[in-house]
mmCIF file of C-alpha atoms in Angstrom:
data_model
loop_
_atom_site.group_PDB
_atom_site.id
_atom_site.type_symbol
_atom_site.label_atom_id
_atom_site.label_comp_id
_atom_site.label_asym_id
_atom_site.label_seq_id
_atom_site.Cartn_x
_atom_site.Cartn_y
_atom_site.Cartn_z
ATOM 1 C CA UNK Z 6 22.169 4.656 60.614
ATOM 2 C CA UNK Z 7 22.607 4.772 56.819
ATOM 3 C CA UNK Z 8 24.383 8.130 56.951
ATOM 4 C CA UNK Z 9 26.660 6.973 59.765
ATOM 5 C CA UNK Z 10 27.440 3.812 57.807
ATOM 6 C CA UNK Z 11 28.370 5.765 54.660
ATOM 7 C CA UNK Z 12 30.806 7.870 56.685
ATOM 8 C CA UNK Z 13 32.783 4.740 57.595
ATOM 9 C CA UNK Z 14 33.488 3.615 54.011
ATOM 10 C CA UNK Z 15 36.077 5.189 51.743
ATOM 11 C CA UNK Z 16 33.747 5.685 48.779
ATOM 12 C CA UNK Z 17 30.842 3.867 47.136
ATOM 13 C CA UNK Z 18 32.781 4.124 43.863
ATOM 14 C CA UNK Z 19 35.622 1.916 45.094
ATOM 15 C CA UNK Z 20 33.469 -0.860 46.611
ATOM 16 C CA UNK Z 21 32.146 -3.808 44.612
ATOM 17 C CA UNK Z 22 28.518 -4.943 44.990
ATOM 18 C CA UNK Z 23 29.264 -7.652 47.555
ATOM 19 C CA UNK Z 24 31.375 -5.349 49.716
ATOM 20 C CA UNK Z 25 28.929 -2.459 49.544
ATOM 21 C CA UNK Z 26 25.751 -4.432 50.261
ATOM 22 C CA UNK Z 27 26.982 -7.319 52.421
ATOM 23 C CA UNK Z 28 30.536 -7.075 53.739
ATOM 24 C CA UNK Z 29 30.648 -3.397 54.694
ATOM 25 C CA UNK Z 30 27.258 -3.339 56.507
ATOM 26 C CA UNK Z 31 28.340 -6.357 58.584
ATOM 27 C CA UNK Z 32 31.668 -4.665 59.306
ATOM 28 C CA UNK Z 33 29.828 -1.492 60.327
ATOM 29 C CA UNK Z 34 27.914 -3.453 62.971
ATOM 30 C CA UNK Z 35 31.167 -5.013 64.183
ATOM 31 C CA UNK Z 36 32.781 -1.560 64.255
ATOM 32 C CA UNK Z 37 29.915 -0.218 66.385
ATOM 33 C CA UNK Z 38 30.409 -3.114 68.809
ATOM 34 C CA UNK Z 39 34.187 -2.613 68.999
ATOM 35 C CA UNK Z 40 33.726 1.135 69.466
ATOM 36 C CA UNK Z 41 31.447 0.515 72.463
ATOM 37 C CA UNK Z 42 34.039 -1.869 73.892
ATOM 38 C CA UNK Z 43 36.768 0.742 73.261
ATOM 39 C CA UNK Z 44 38.822 -1.694 71.158
ATOM 40 C CA UNK Z 45 41.512 -0.006 69.067
ATOM 41 C CA UNK Z 46 41.449 -0.532 65.264
ATOM 42 C CA UNK Z 47 45.023 -1.880 65.325
ATOM 43 C CA UNK Z 48 43.921 -4.561 67.799
ATOM 44 C CA UNK Z 49 41.232 -5.638 65.319
ATOM 45 C CA UNK Z 50 43.815 -5.798 62.505
ATOM 46 C CA UNK Z 51 46.172 -7.943 64.577
ATOM 47 C CA UNK Z 52 43.267 -10.220 65.524
ATOM 48 C CA UNK Z 53 42.495 -10.674 61.814
ATOM 49 C CA UNK Z 54 46.088 -11.778 61.243
ATOM 50 C CA UNK Z 55 45.838 -14.524 63.875
ATOM 51 C CA UNK Z 56 42.426 -15.725 62.687
ATOM 52 C CA UNK Z 57 43.477 -15.782 59.031
ATOM 53 C CA UNK Z 58 46.783 -17.526 59.697
ATOM 54 C CA UNK Z 59 45.067 -19.930 62.096
ATOM 55 C CA UNK Z 60 42.826 -21.199 59.289
ATOM 56 C CA UNK Z 61 45.900 -22.971 57.885
ATOM 57 C CA UNK Z 62 45.484 -25.798 60.387
ATOM 58 C CA UNK Z 63 42.060 -26.643 58.961
ATOM 59 C CA UNK Z 64 43.047 -26.080 55.313
ATOM 60 C CA UNK Z 65 45.735 -28.781 55.547
ATOM 61 C CA UNK Z 66 43.144 -31.555 55.780
ATOM 62 C CA UNK Z 67 41.992 -33.018 52.484
ATOM 63 C CA UNK Z 68 38.320 -32.372 51.803
ATOM 64 C CA UNK Z 69 35.528 -34.853 50.950
ATOM 65 C CA UNK Z 70 37.436 -36.984 48.408
ATOM 66 C CA UNK Z 71 40.305 -37.851 50.750
ATOM 67 C CA UNK Z 72 38.962 -37.383 54.276
ATOM 68 C CA UNK Z 73 35.190 -37.678 54.012
ATOM 69 C CA UNK Z 74 32.955 -35.671 56.324
ATOM 70 C CA UNK Z 75 35.802 -34.768 58.678
ATOM 71 C CA UNK Z 76 37.864 -33.277 55.848
ATOM 72 C CA UNK Z 77 34.894 -31.346 54.467
ATOM 73 C CA UNK Z 78 34.054 -29.936 57.913
ATOM 74 C CA UNK Z 79 37.679 -28.904 58.458
ATOM 75 C CA UNK Z 80 37.720 -27.115 55.119
ATOM 76 C CA UNK Z 81 34.449 -25.323 55.877
ATOM 77 C CA UNK Z 82 35.881 -24.186 59.219
ATOM 78 C CA UNK Z 83 38.996 -22.906 57.418
ATOM 79 C CA UNK Z 84 36.882 -20.996 54.891
ATOM 80 C CA UNK Z 85 34.738 -19.493 57.676
ATOM 81 C CA UNK Z 86 37.874 -18.398 59.554
ATOM 82 C CA UNK Z 87 39.344 -16.797 56.432
ATOM 83 C CA UNK Z 88 36.122 -14.921 55.714
ATOM 84 C CA UNK Z 89 35.933 -13.771 59.341
ATOM 85 C CA UNK Z 90 39.560 -12.594 59.121
ATOM 86 C CA UNK Z 91 38.598 -10.506 56.099
ATOM 87 C CA UNK Z 92 35.598 -9.075 57.948
ATOM 88 C CA UNK Z 93 37.894 -8.027 60.790
ATOM 89 C CA UNK Z 94 40.384 -6.566 58.309
ATOM 90 C CA UNK Z 95 37.616 -4.503 56.712
ATOM 91 C CA UNK Z 96 36.218 -3.524 60.115
ATOM 92 C CA UNK Z 97 39.474 -1.937 61.309
ATOM 93 C CA UNK Z 98 39.309 0.815 58.673
ATOM 94 C CA UNK Z 99 35.654 1.568 59.336
ATOM 95 C CA UNK Z 100 36.339 1.586 63.080
ATOM 96 C CA UNK Z 101 39.239 3.989 62.573
ATOM 97 C CA UNK Z 102 37.088 6.363 60.536
ATOM 98 C CA UNK Z 103 34.242 6.049 63.046
ATOM 99 C CA UNK Z 104 36.373 6.758 66.122
ATOM 100 C CA UNK Z 105 39.050 8.978 64.557
ATOM 101 C CA UNK Z 106 41.734 6.569 65.815
ATOM 102 C CA UNK Z 107 43.780 6.593 62.621
ATOM 103 C CA UNK Z 108 47.519 6.021 62.750
ATOM 104 C CA UNK Z 109 50.406 5.432 60.314
ATOM 105 C CA UNK Z 110 50.980 2.058 61.985
ATOM 106 C CA UNK Z 111 47.348 1.154 61.318
ATOM 107 C CA UNK Z 112 47.791 1.854 57.607
ATOM 108 C CA UNK Z 113 50.940 -0.283 57.544
ATOM 109 C CA UNK Z 114 49.308 -3.159 59.439
ATOM 110 C CA UNK Z 115 46.316 -3.055 57.106
ATOM 111 C CA UNK Z 116 48.627 -3.295 54.107
ATOM 112 C CA UNK Z 117 50.400 -6.425 55.325
ATOM 113 C CA UNK Z 118 47.468 -8.244 56.965
ATOM 114 C CA UNK Z 119 46.733 -10.344 53.899
ATOM 115 C CA UNK Z 120 50.321 -11.543 53.695
ATOM 116 C CA UNK Z 121 50.148 -12.919 57.233
ATOM 117 C CA UNK Z 122 47.142 -15.022 56.195
ATOM 118 C CA UNK Z 123 48.281 -16.343 52.863
ATOM 119 C CA UNK Z 124 51.931 -17.145 53.595
ATOM 120 C CA UNK Z 125 51.014 -19.923 56.082
ATOM 121 C CA UNK Z 126 47.870 -20.909 54.136
ATOM 122 C CA UNK Z 127 49.810 -21.410 50.895
ATOM 123 C CA UNK Z 128 52.506 -23.420 52.636
ATOM 124 C CA UNK Z 129 49.761 -25.486 54.251
ATOM 125 C CA UNK Z 130 48.134 -26.147 50.871
ATOM 126 C CA UNK Z 131 51.476 -27.226 49.412
ATOM 127 C CA UNK Z 132 51.903 -29.674 52.301
ATOM 128 C CA UNK Z 133 48.339 -30.830 51.647
ATOM 129 C CA UNK Z 134 49.236 -31.531 48.010
ATOM 130 C CA UNK Z 135 52.212 -33.569 49.217
ATOM 131 C CA UNK Z 136 49.838 -35.690 51.308
ATOM 132 C CA UNK Z 137 46.879 -35.822 48.893
ATOM 133 C CA UNK Z 138 47.503 -35.747 45.130
ATOM 134 C CA UNK Z 139 45.771 -38.806 43.669
ATOM 135 C CA UNK Z 140 43.407 -36.639 41.587
ATOM 136 C CA UNK Z 141 46.190 -34.640 39.906
ATOM 137 C CA UNK Z 142 48.382 -37.688 39.347
ATOM 138 C CA UNK Z 143 45.379 -39.449 37.824
ATOM 139 C CA UNK Z 144 44.843 -36.615 35.347
ATOM 140 C CA UNK Z 145 48.382 -36.884 34.012
ATOM 141 C CA UNK Z 146 48.858 -40.624 34.434
ATOM 142 C CA UNK Z 147 51.707 -40.182 36.911
ATOM 143 C CA UNK Z 148 52.707 -43.143 39.040
ATOM 144 C CA UNK Z 149 52.263 -42.359 42.738
ATOM 145 C CA UNK Z 150 55.840 -42.955 43.930
ATOM 146 C CA UNK Z 151 57.797 -41.047 46.581
ATOM 147 C CA UNK Z 152 60.153 -39.640 43.938
ATOM 148 C CA UNK Z 153 57.311 -38.419 41.709
ATOM 149 C CA UNK Z 154 55.570 -36.953 44.757
ATOM 150 C CA UNK Z 155 58.652 -34.939 45.740
ATOM 151 C CA UNK Z 156 59.185 -33.672 42.181
ATOM 152 C CA UNK Z 157 55.516 -32.705 41.777
ATOM 153 C CA UNK Z 158 55.468 -31.014 45.198
ATOM 154 C CA UNK Z 159 58.569 -29.003 44.261
ATOM 155 C CA UNK Z 160 56.834 -27.812 41.080
ATOM 156 C CA UNK Z 161 53.690 -26.895 43.013
ATOM 157 C CA UNK Z 162 55.868 -25.064 45.551
ATOM 158 C CA UNK Z 163 57.368 -22.930 42.756
ATOM 159 C CA UNK Z 164 53.874 -22.105 41.498
ATOM 160 C CA UNK Z 165 52.841 -21.372 45.095
ATOM 161 C CA UNK Z 166 55.752 -18.990 45.617
ATOM 162 C CA UNK Z 167 54.993 -17.184 42.383
ATOM 163 C CA UNK Z 168 51.264 -17.043 43.164
ATOM 164 C CA UNK Z 169 52.014 -15.720 46.646
ATOM 165 C CA UNK Z 170 54.530 -13.034 45.777
ATOM 166 C CA UNK Z 171 53.271 -12.044 42.332
ATOM 167 C CA UNK Z 172 49.621 -12.978 42.833
ATOM 168 C CA UNK Z 173 48.428 -12.355 46.351
ATOM 169 C CA UNK Z 174 51.293 -9.936 46.939
ATOM 170 C CA UNK Z 175 51.709 -8.074 43.666
ATOM 171 C CA UNK Z 176 48.155 -8.127 42.375
ATOM 172 C CA UNK Z 177 46.520 -7.041 45.627
ATOM 173 C CA UNK Z 178 49.227 -4.423 46.134
ATOM 174 C CA UNK Z 179 48.395 -2.998 42.696
ATOM 175 C CA UNK Z 180 44.645 -3.181 43.342
ATOM 176 C CA UNK Z 181 45.014 -1.326 46.654
ATOM 177 C CA UNK Z 182 47.124 1.348 44.941
ATOM 178 C CA UNK Z 183 44.548 1.971 42.217
ATOM 179 C CA UNK Z 184 41.825 2.361 44.840
ATOM 180 C CA UNK Z 185 43.907 5.014 46.617
ATOM 181 C CA UNK Z 186 44.690 6.708 43.284
ATOM 182 C CA UNK Z 187 40.973 6.918 42.523
ATOM 183 C CA UNK Z 188 40.210 8.362 45.958
ATOM 184 C CA UNK Z 189 43.071 10.827 45.509
ATOM 185 C CA UNK Z 190 41.371 12.423 42.506
ATOM 186 C CA UNK Z 191 37.866 11.970 43.883
ATOM 187 C CA UNK Z 192 38.389 13.395 47.378
ATOM 188 C CA UNK Z 193 41.763 15.134 47.254
ATOM 189 C CA UNK Z 194 44.829 14.621 49.415
ATOM 190 C CA UNK Z 195 42.920 14.496 52.716
ATOM 191 C CA UNK Z 196 40.435 11.934 51.450
ATOM 192 C CA UNK Z 197 43.012 9.443 50.270
ATOM 193 C CA UNK Z 198 45.800 7.328 51.751
ATOM 194 C CA UNK Z 199 48.000 7.556 48.657
ATOM 195 C CA UNK Z 200 51.453 7.306 50.178
ATOM 196 C CA UNK Z 201 54.747 8.284 48.595
ATOM 197 C CA UNK Z 202 57.747 6.012 49.134
ATOM 198 C CA UNK Z 203 59.970 9.081 49.587
ATOM 199 C CA UNK Z 204 57.726 10.390 52.376
ATOM 200 C CA UNK Z 205 57.601 6.955 53.989
ATOM 201 C CA UNK Z 206 61.404 6.671 53.762
ATOM 202 C CA UNK Z 207 61.759 10.053 55.484
ATOM 203 C CA UNK Z 208 59.474 8.855 58.291
ATOM 204 C CA UNK Z 209 61.594 5.730 58.638
ATOM 205 C CA UNK Z 210 64.840 7.727 58.734
ATOM 206 C CA UNK Z 211 63.484 10.146 61.358
ATOM 207 C CA UNK Z 212 62.038 7.395 63.582
ATOM 208 C CA UNK Z 213 64.419 6.449 66.433
ATOM 209 C CA UNK Z 214 65.144 2.791 67.085
ATOM 210 C CA UNK Z 215 64.859 3.175 70.823
ATOM 211 C CA UNK Z 216 61.282 2.614 71.918
ATOM 212 C CA UNK Z 217 60.105 2.159 68.313
ATOM 213 C CA UNK Z 218 61.694 -1.137 67.284
ATOM 214 C CA UNK Z 219 58.536 -2.905 66.098
ATOM 215 C CA UNK Z 220 57.043 0.183 64.490
ATOM 216 C CA UNK Z 221 60.309 0.920 62.679
ATOM 217 C CA UNK Z 222 60.455 -2.636 61.290
ATOM 218 C CA UNK Z 223 56.890 -2.308 60.020
ATOM 219 C CA UNK Z 224 57.725 1.101 58.545
ATOM 220 C CA UNK Z 225 60.688 -0.355 56.651
ATOM 221 C CA UNK Z 226 58.404 -3.019 55.212
ATOM 222 C CA UNK Z 227 55.906 -0.351 54.179
ATOM 223 C CA UNK Z 228 58.619 1.653 52.407
ATOM 224 C CA UNK Z 229 59.282 -1.393 50.230
ATOM 225 C CA UNK Z 230 55.526 -1.855 49.714
ATOM 226 C CA UNK Z 231 55.075 1.693 48.377
ATOM 227 C CA UNK Z 232 58.225 1.473 46.244
ATOM 228 C CA UNK Z 233 56.858 -1.602 44.482
ATOM 229 C CA UNK Z 234 53.540 0.165 43.865
ATOM 230 C CA UNK Z 235 55.326 3.090 42.250
ATOM 231 C CA UNK Z 236 57.663 0.883 40.224
ATOM 232 C CA UNK Z 237 54.704 -0.891 38.613
ATOM 233 C CA UNK Z 238 52.990 2.401 37.631
ATOM 234 C CA UNK Z 239 55.624 4.553 35.817
ATOM 235 C CA UNK Z 240 53.107 6.378 33.580
ATOM 236 C CA UNK Z 241 50.955 7.308 36.568
ATOM 237 C CA UNK Z 242 54.053 8.556 38.426
ATOM 238 C CA UNK Z 243 54.940 10.704 35.409
ATOM 239 C CA UNK Z 244 51.403 12.137 35.209
ATOM 240 C CA UNK Z 245 51.391 12.847 38.943
ATOM 241 C CA UNK Z 246 54.772 14.617 38.772
ATOM 242 C CA UNK Z 247 53.535 16.807 35.922
ATOM 243 C CA UNK Z 248 50.383 17.713 37.836
ATOM 244 C CA UNK Z 249 52.349 18.585 40.982
ATOM 245 C CA UNK Z 250 54.927 20.614 39.028
ATOM 246 C CA UNK Z 251 52.227 22.618 37.263
ATOM 247 C CA UNK Z 252 49.639 23.054 40.021
ATOM 248 C CA UNK Z 253 51.555 22.412 43.252
ATOM 249 C CA UNK Z 254 48.728 20.395 44.826
ATOM 250 C CA UNK Z 255 46.056 18.001 43.662
ATOM 251 C CA UNK Z 256 43.452 20.292 45.214
ATOM 252 C CA UNK Z 257 44.513 23.045 42.795
ATOM 253 C CA UNK Z 258 44.175 20.888 39.679
ATOM 254 C CA UNK Z 259 41.274 22.210 37.531
ATOM 255 C CA UNK Z 260 38.000 20.456 38.289
ATOM 256 C CA UNK Z 261 37.512 19.392 34.655
ATOM 257 C CA UNK Z 262 40.893 17.652 34.585
ATOM 258 C CA UNK Z 263 40.342 15.895 37.901
ATOM 259 C CA UNK Z 264 36.922 14.785 36.715
ATOM 260 C CA UNK Z 265 38.385 13.390 33.500
ATOM 261 C CA UNK Z 266 40.927 11.350 35.457
ATOM 262 C CA UNK Z 267 38.205 10.159 37.845
ATOM 263 C CA UNK Z 268 35.948 9.047 34.974
ATOM 264 C CA UNK Z 269 38.715 7.093 33.262
ATOM 265 C CA UNK Z 270 39.755 5.526 36.558
ATOM 266 C CA UNK Z 271 36.146 4.618 37.393
ATOM 267 C CA UNK Z 272 35.918 2.458 34.255
ATOM 268 C CA UNK Z 273 38.754 0.308 35.602
ATOM 269 C CA UNK Z 274 37.697 0.115 39.264
ATOM 270 C CA UNK Z 275 35.133 -2.745 38.813
ATOM 271 C CA UNK Z 276 37.800 -4.890 37.110
ATOM 272 C CA UNK Z 277 40.332 -3.830 39.713
ATOM 273 C CA UNK Z 278 38.003 -5.193 42.409
ATOM 274 C CA UNK Z 279 38.415 -8.671 40.939
ATOM 275 C CA UNK Z 280 42.052 -8.638 42.088
ATOM 276 C CA UNK Z 281 41.052 -8.162 45.715
ATOM 277 C CA UNK Z 282 39.933 -10.620 48.389
ATOM 278 C CA UNK Z 283 36.399 -11.567 47.276
ATOM 279 C CA UNK Z 284 37.105 -12.973 43.813
ATOM 280 C CA UNK Z 285 40.469 -14.421 44.830
ATOM 281 C CA UNK Z 286 38.860 -16.277 47.725
ATOM 282 C CA UNK Z 287 36.200 -17.804 45.461
ATOM 283 C CA UNK Z 288 38.985 -19.437 43.433
ATOM 284 C CA UNK Z 289 40.641 -20.680 46.620
ATOM 285 C CA UNK Z 290 37.371 -22.076 47.998
ATOM 286 C CA UNK Z 291 36.597 -23.907 44.749
ATOM 287 C CA UNK Z 292 40.108 -25.386 44.618
ATOM 288 C CA UNK Z 293 40.162 -26.688 48.197
ATOM 289 C CA UNK Z 294 36.616 -28.083 48.176
ATOM 290 C CA UNK Z 295 37.350 -29.909 44.904
ATOM 291 C CA UNK Z 296 40.550 -31.263 46.495
ATOM 292 C CA UNK Z 297 42.863 -29.716 43.896
ATOM 293 C CA UNK Z 298 44.592 -26.892 45.837
ATOM 294 C CA UNK Z 299 47.362 -26.692 43.228
ATOM 295 C CA UNK Z 300 44.800 -25.277 40.779
ATOM 296 C CA UNK Z 301 44.494 -22.220 43.013
ATOM 297 C CA UNK Z 302 48.173 -21.424 42.464
ATOM 298 C CA UNK Z 303 47.935 -21.940 38.705
ATOM 299 C CA UNK Z 304 44.792 -19.786 38.541
ATOM 300 C CA UNK Z 305 46.498 -16.960 40.428
ATOM 301 C CA UNK Z 306 49.841 -17.186 38.670
ATOM 302 C CA UNK Z 307 48.473 -17.481 35.131
ATOM 303 C CA UNK Z 308 44.830 -16.383 34.907
ATOM 304 C CA UNK Z 309 44.794 -13.555 37.414
ATOM 305 C CA UNK Z 310 48.354 -12.630 36.486
ATOM 306 C CA UNK Z 311 47.322 -11.906 32.889
ATOM 307 C CA UNK Z 312 44.221 -10.057 34.127
ATOM 308 C CA UNK Z 313 46.347 -7.860 36.416
ATOM 309 C CA UNK Z 314 48.664 -7.049 33.496
ATOM 310 C CA UNK Z 315 45.640 -5.973 31.438
ATOM 311 C CA UNK Z 316 44.351 -3.692 34.234
ATOM 312 C CA UNK Z 317 47.806 -2.204 34.679
ATOM 313 C CA UNK Z 318 48.040 -1.590 30.912
ATOM 314 C CA UNK Z 319 44.637 0.133 30.782
ATOM 315 C CA UNK Z 320 45.446 2.396 33.734
ATOM 316 C CA UNK Z 321 48.918 3.262 32.469
ATOM 317 C CA UNK Z 322 47.533 4.027 28.998
ATOM 318 C CA UNK Z 323 45.082 6.689 30.140
ATOM 319 C CA UNK Z 324 47.704 8.205 32.465
ATOM 320 C CA UNK Z 325 50.085 8.513 29.512
ATOM 321 C CA UNK Z 326 47.329 10.083 27.438
ATOM 322 C CA UNK Z 327 46.517 12.696 30.099
ATOM 323 C CA UNK Z 328 50.195 13.417 30.856
ATOM 324 C CA UNK Z 329 50.668 14.350 27.208
ATOM 325 C CA UNK Z 330 48.020 17.072 27.601
ATOM 326 C CA UNK Z 331 49.514 18.690 30.713
#
């Protein structure tokens, strides 16, 4: 069983402790069940979207401070649904590797799954702040009037938008890219899902609208996704171009050079993991259970934003250093 399990994960080097020892084994069991039931990986991904987005209904309720036991129970249900959505989202990849049912659409769906959870959840939390904000107003000595409530909610909404697009969107997009970059140098082109925006644009251009409407819309979204990943990593793009120009393929890059890149990347991977679901969700859970959901947005926008900038700087720095040697 252990060997079969290891075949369903991308690499032990790109998984944090919790994923490797808890999340992934559970997902492996789910993948085995779905494989027996002949459920397609894309179906699992879509199910995760509905479960994750559906948790919004339960997140809207204030927790213990405002709504007592009922609010606490609703929040615990929401947290359980979000965690289950993540388990399903992790399961789809393992199921695809287990059954060989990989598809470009599956990769695209996997990339946008998190957005379908957090867009409604964040809007729900902003609405929750509008309804329940006595704690925050008490901190700053703000009078609880309708006008002050609207102004404060507008400010929280701005933080929520920034946290959603720059935080959940940008930071997780960057974290996913660095995982694929690491796998690219660890396993080569066939062992990674490092996608080029130019290649994805060509696929979009060649895909007919007739009979492929939904897939083409998803593909267009994925083109933008990969473009943003490349835009945020100019030094890596420069290093990659130099490697391709000199060697023609990553598989032809000298082993010593690939190993050097892998070692430098490996030092960043544990920090990179803190931008993904597990750590981010801990902040969200703490904020909602303490009845201060606005703190989640501030934590993502400011704290995790600065952390993501540091990771990006470290990765770009070693790419620049290696590019100078090529």
